[in-house]
Structures are given as structure tokens and as C-alpha cells.
């Protein structure tokens, strides 16, 4: 008669995936940078910066710029300030990326910035400047908020 049941042996084995590490990389980023980002998100006390927010922000930014062609794109207000709905406004996605960039150590920051830069260039090329942004835009000192928007009405 065996002294230990197989189940008991299995239970003693250490779990393979260390806790607190992301299961997978953020698309287009190294595992090392993905982990640095996950750490910033996890330690953040900002309501809008939570685990997975950077990945979502990158996807949203890409998606906004993905329609082919050269027709201008117009950011739209999200209509709801909760951290899920806020991503409907692409400018919120760019805000989140900026917040993460500011808090990352130099190397992961450089890698993420390298990913964001071409998206910024595309955004600048496909949106139109808003000459009155200073008067009507929230946080107009951010260049991606000084672009013409389209209101809720679809104008
Ligand atoms: Zn909402």
C-alpha cells in the first residue's frame, strides 16, 4: 500500500506560473516591458490606470487609425466617464499611454514610446487641428486634444 496518494504528491509540486506576472505579452512588446507595464498598472492608484489598461489603450489607438484611406478621423467624446466607456474616446486611450509612459523605467519607456510614435504620427496626419481647442478642449495643453472632434450628434 503506497504511503502517499498520487493526489497528495501532485499537490506538493510548486505552481509553475509565478503569481502577479502577466500570462502573456502585450501585443508588439517584449515580455520584460509587458511586465514593467503590468507593475505600473497594478501599483497605480489612478482609477483609469488598472491591469490591462495599457493593452486596451494601444488596441483602441490602433483601431481608431485602422480605417484605410485618407479621410480625416474625428475623436468623439465617450459620453460616460467610467473606465470602460472612456476608451470610446481615443484621446482617453492616448492619455492612458502617456500616464504609463511617464511612470515606466527608462528602458521599458523607450520600447513603449517606440510603439506609440508611429501611431502618433498617423493620428496627427489623419486628424485636423482645432484652432479653438484652447477654449473648448479639456486639457488642451496635450497635443492630441487640440484636434477637431465630432460631437455626440454625429455632426
Ligand atoms: Zn460607462
GROMACS .gro file of C-alpha atoms and ligand atoms in nm:
model
  156
    1UNK     CA    1   0.000   0.000   0.000
    2UNK     CA    2   0.151   0.334  -0.108
    3UNK     CA    3   0.228   0.574   0.172
    4UNK     CA    4   0.109   0.878  -0.020
    5UNK     CA    5  -0.176   0.902  -0.261
    6UNK     CA    6  -0.085   1.042  -0.607
    7UNK     CA    7  -0.306   1.344  -0.546
    8UNK     CA    8  -0.109   1.440  -0.237
    9UNK     CA    9   0.217   1.423  -0.432
   10UNK     CA   10   0.080   1.641  -0.705
   11UNK     CA   11  -0.039   1.899  -0.457
   12UNK     CA   12   0.315   1.941  -0.320
   13UNK     CA   13   0.460   2.048  -0.652
   14UNK     CA   14   0.521   2.420  -0.678
   15UNK     CA   15   0.286   2.605  -0.911
   16UNK     CA   16   0.457   2.680  -1.237
   17UNK     CA   17   0.345   3.035  -1.311
   18UNK     CA   18   0.463   3.286  -1.053
   19UNK     CA   19   0.177   3.494  -0.930
   20UNK     CA   20   0.148   3.857  -1.025
   21UNK     CA   21   0.306   3.816  -1.366
   22UNK     CA   22   0.102   3.871  -1.680
   23UNK     CA   23   0.012   3.550  -1.860
   24UNK     CA   24   0.123   3.695  -2.189
   25UNK     CA   25   0.295   3.985  -2.350
   26UNK     CA   26   0.119   4.295  -2.462
   27UNK     CA   27   0.095   4.274  -2.839
   28UNK     CA   28   0.409   4.412  -3.001
   29UNK     CA   29   0.603   4.449  -2.675
   30UNK     CA   30   0.868   4.237  -2.507
   31UNK     CA   31   0.782   4.029  -2.204
   32UNK     CA   32   1.012   4.247  -1.996
   33UNK     CA   33   0.832   4.565  -2.095
   34UNK     CA   34   0.492   4.398  -2.058
   35UNK     CA   35   0.584   4.313  -1.700
   36UNK     CA   36   0.707   4.663  -1.626
   37UNK     CA   37   0.377   4.798  -1.756
   38UNK     CA   38   0.179   4.546  -1.555
   39UNK     CA   39   0.365   4.659  -1.246
   40UNK     CA   40   0.286   5.026  -1.307
   41UNK     CA   41  -0.080   4.939  -1.365
   42UNK     CA   42  -0.102   4.724  -1.055
   43UNK     CA   43   0.059   4.983  -0.828
   44UNK     CA   44  -0.133   5.276  -0.968
   45UNK     CA   45  -0.397   5.442  -0.755
   46UNK     CA   46  -0.538   5.616  -1.063
   47UNK     CA   47  -0.889   5.488  -1.136
   48UNK     CA   48  -0.817   5.486  -1.509
   49UNK     CA   49  -0.488   5.300  -1.486
   50UNK     CA   50  -0.559   4.937  -1.399
   51UNK     CA   51  -0.420   4.599  -1.510
   52UNK     CA   52  -0.484   4.564  -1.882
   53UNK     CA   53  -0.547   4.935  -1.942
   54UNK     CA   54  -0.230   4.989  -2.147
   55UNK     CA   55  -0.307   4.695  -2.374
   56UNK     CA   56  -0.656   4.826  -2.423
   57UNK     CA   57  -0.528   5.177  -2.492
   58UNK     CA   58  -0.287   5.052  -2.758
   59UNK     CA   59  -0.559   4.848  -2.926
   60UNK     CA   60  -0.800   5.140  -2.919
   61UNK     CA   61  -0.543   5.380  -3.063
   62UNK     CA   62  -0.463   5.137  -3.347
   63UNK     CA   63  -0.830   5.070  -3.411
   64UNK     CA   64  -0.909   5.441  -3.441
   65UNK     CA   65  -0.641   5.474  -3.708
   66UNK     CA   66  -0.715   5.149  -3.888
   67UNK     CA   67  -0.978   5.250  -4.147
   68UNK     CA   68  -0.792   5.265  -4.476
   69UNK     CA   69  -0.784   5.577  -4.688
   70UNK     CA   70  -0.704   5.937  -4.621
   71UNK     CA   71  -1.034   6.070  -4.495
   72UNK     CA   72  -0.996   6.266  -4.172
   73UNK     CA   73  -1.084   6.096  -3.845
   74UNK     CA   74  -1.258   6.278  -3.562
   75UNK     CA   75  -1.223   6.185  -3.197
   76UNK     CA   76  -1.555   6.165  -3.017
   77UNK     CA   77  -1.646   6.216  -2.653
   78UNK     CA   78  -1.712   5.890  -2.475
   79UNK     CA   79  -2.041   6.000  -2.323
   80UNK     CA   80  -1.959   5.817  -1.999
   81UNK     CA   81  -1.668   5.866  -1.762
   82UNK     CA   82  -1.640   5.511  -1.635
   83UNK     CA   83  -1.311   5.343  -1.712
   84UNK     CA   84  -1.463   5.104  -1.963
   85UNK     CA   85  -1.665   5.352  -2.169
   86UNK     CA   86  -1.390   5.614  -2.155
   87UNK     CA   87  -1.198   5.422  -2.421
   88UNK     CA   88  -1.465   5.513  -2.678
   89UNK     CA   89  -1.281   5.846  -2.681
   90UNK     CA   90  -0.949   5.774  -2.849
   91UNK     CA   91  -0.799   6.074  -2.669
   92UNK     CA   92  -0.853   5.891  -2.343
   93UNK     CA   93  -0.654   5.597  -2.483
   94UNK     CA   94  -0.369   5.837  -2.561
   95UNK     CA   95  -0.394   5.987  -2.210
   96UNK     CA   96  -0.356   5.641  -2.058
   97UNK     CA   97  -0.050   5.571  -2.274
   98UNK     CA   98   0.106   5.899  -2.164
   99UNK     CA   99   0.041   5.825  -1.797
  100UNK     CA  100   0.206   5.485  -1.831
  101UNK     CA  101   0.500   5.626  -2.027
  102UNK     CA  102   0.564   5.880  -1.753
  103UNK     CA  103   0.579   5.613  -1.484
  104UNK     CA  104   0.787   5.348  -1.662
  105UNK     CA  105   1.160   5.299  -1.604
  106UNK     CA  106   1.376   5.424  -1.896
  107UNK     CA  107   1.413   5.103  -2.100
  108UNK     CA  108   1.050   4.989  -2.100
  109UNK     CA  109   0.953   5.351  -2.157
  110UNK     CA  110   1.172   5.370  -2.465
  111UNK     CA  111   1.022   5.049  -2.601
  112UNK     CA  112   0.663   5.159  -2.547
  113UNK     CA  113   0.739   5.504  -2.687
  114UNK     CA  114   0.881   5.336  -2.996
  115UNK     CA  115   0.541   5.164  -3.042
  116UNK     CA  116   0.339   5.476  -2.979
  117UNK     CA  117   0.538   5.713  -3.201
  118UNK     CA  118   0.414   5.583  -3.540
  119UNK     CA  119   0.059   5.584  -3.406
  120UNK     CA  120   0.106   5.946  -3.301
  121UNK     CA  121   0.231   6.029  -3.649
  122UNK     CA  122  -0.072   5.860  -3.806
  123UNK     CA  123  -0.305   6.037  -3.563
  124UNK     CA  124  -0.150   6.374  -3.641
  125UNK     CA  125  -0.183   6.303  -4.014
  126UNK     CA  126  -0.544   6.186  -4.003
  127UNK     CA  127  -0.698   6.437  -3.764
  128UNK     CA  128  -0.742   6.810  -3.817
  129UNK     CA  129  -0.615   7.088  -3.595
  130UNK     CA  130  -0.872   7.267  -3.383
  131UNK     CA  131  -0.775   7.635  -3.369
  132UNK     CA  132  -1.013   7.690  -3.077
  133UNK     CA  133  -0.905   7.391  -2.873
  134UNK     CA  134  -0.763   7.616  -2.604
  135UNK     CA  135  -1.112   7.746  -2.536
  136UNK     CA  136  -1.318   7.431  -2.568
  137UNK     CA  137  -1.096   7.134  -2.502
  138UNK     CA  138  -1.030   6.982  -2.167
  139UNK     CA  139  -0.652   6.953  -2.109
  140UNK     CA  140  -0.579   7.137  -2.432
  141UNK     CA  141  -0.209   7.150  -2.348
  142UNK     CA  142  -0.196   6.789  -2.471
  143UNK     CA  143  -0.138   6.799  -2.845
  144UNK     CA  144  -0.370   6.505  -2.917
  145UNK     CA  145  -0.652   6.704  -2.758
  146UNK     CA  146  -0.602   7.001  -2.991
  147UNK     CA  147  -0.768   6.820  -3.282
  148UNK     CA  148  -1.116   6.869  -3.426
  149UNK     CA  149  -1.372   6.644  -3.264
  150UNK     CA  150  -1.714   6.530  -3.365
  151UNK     CA  151  -1.988   6.568  -3.106
  152UNK     CA  152  -2.243   6.316  -2.987
  153UNK     CA  153  -2.484   6.426  -3.259
  154UNK     CA  154  -2.257   6.284  -3.525
  155UNK     CA  155  -2.222   6.626  -3.699
  156LIG    ZN1  156  -1.963   5.376  -1.864
   0.00000   0.00000   0.00000
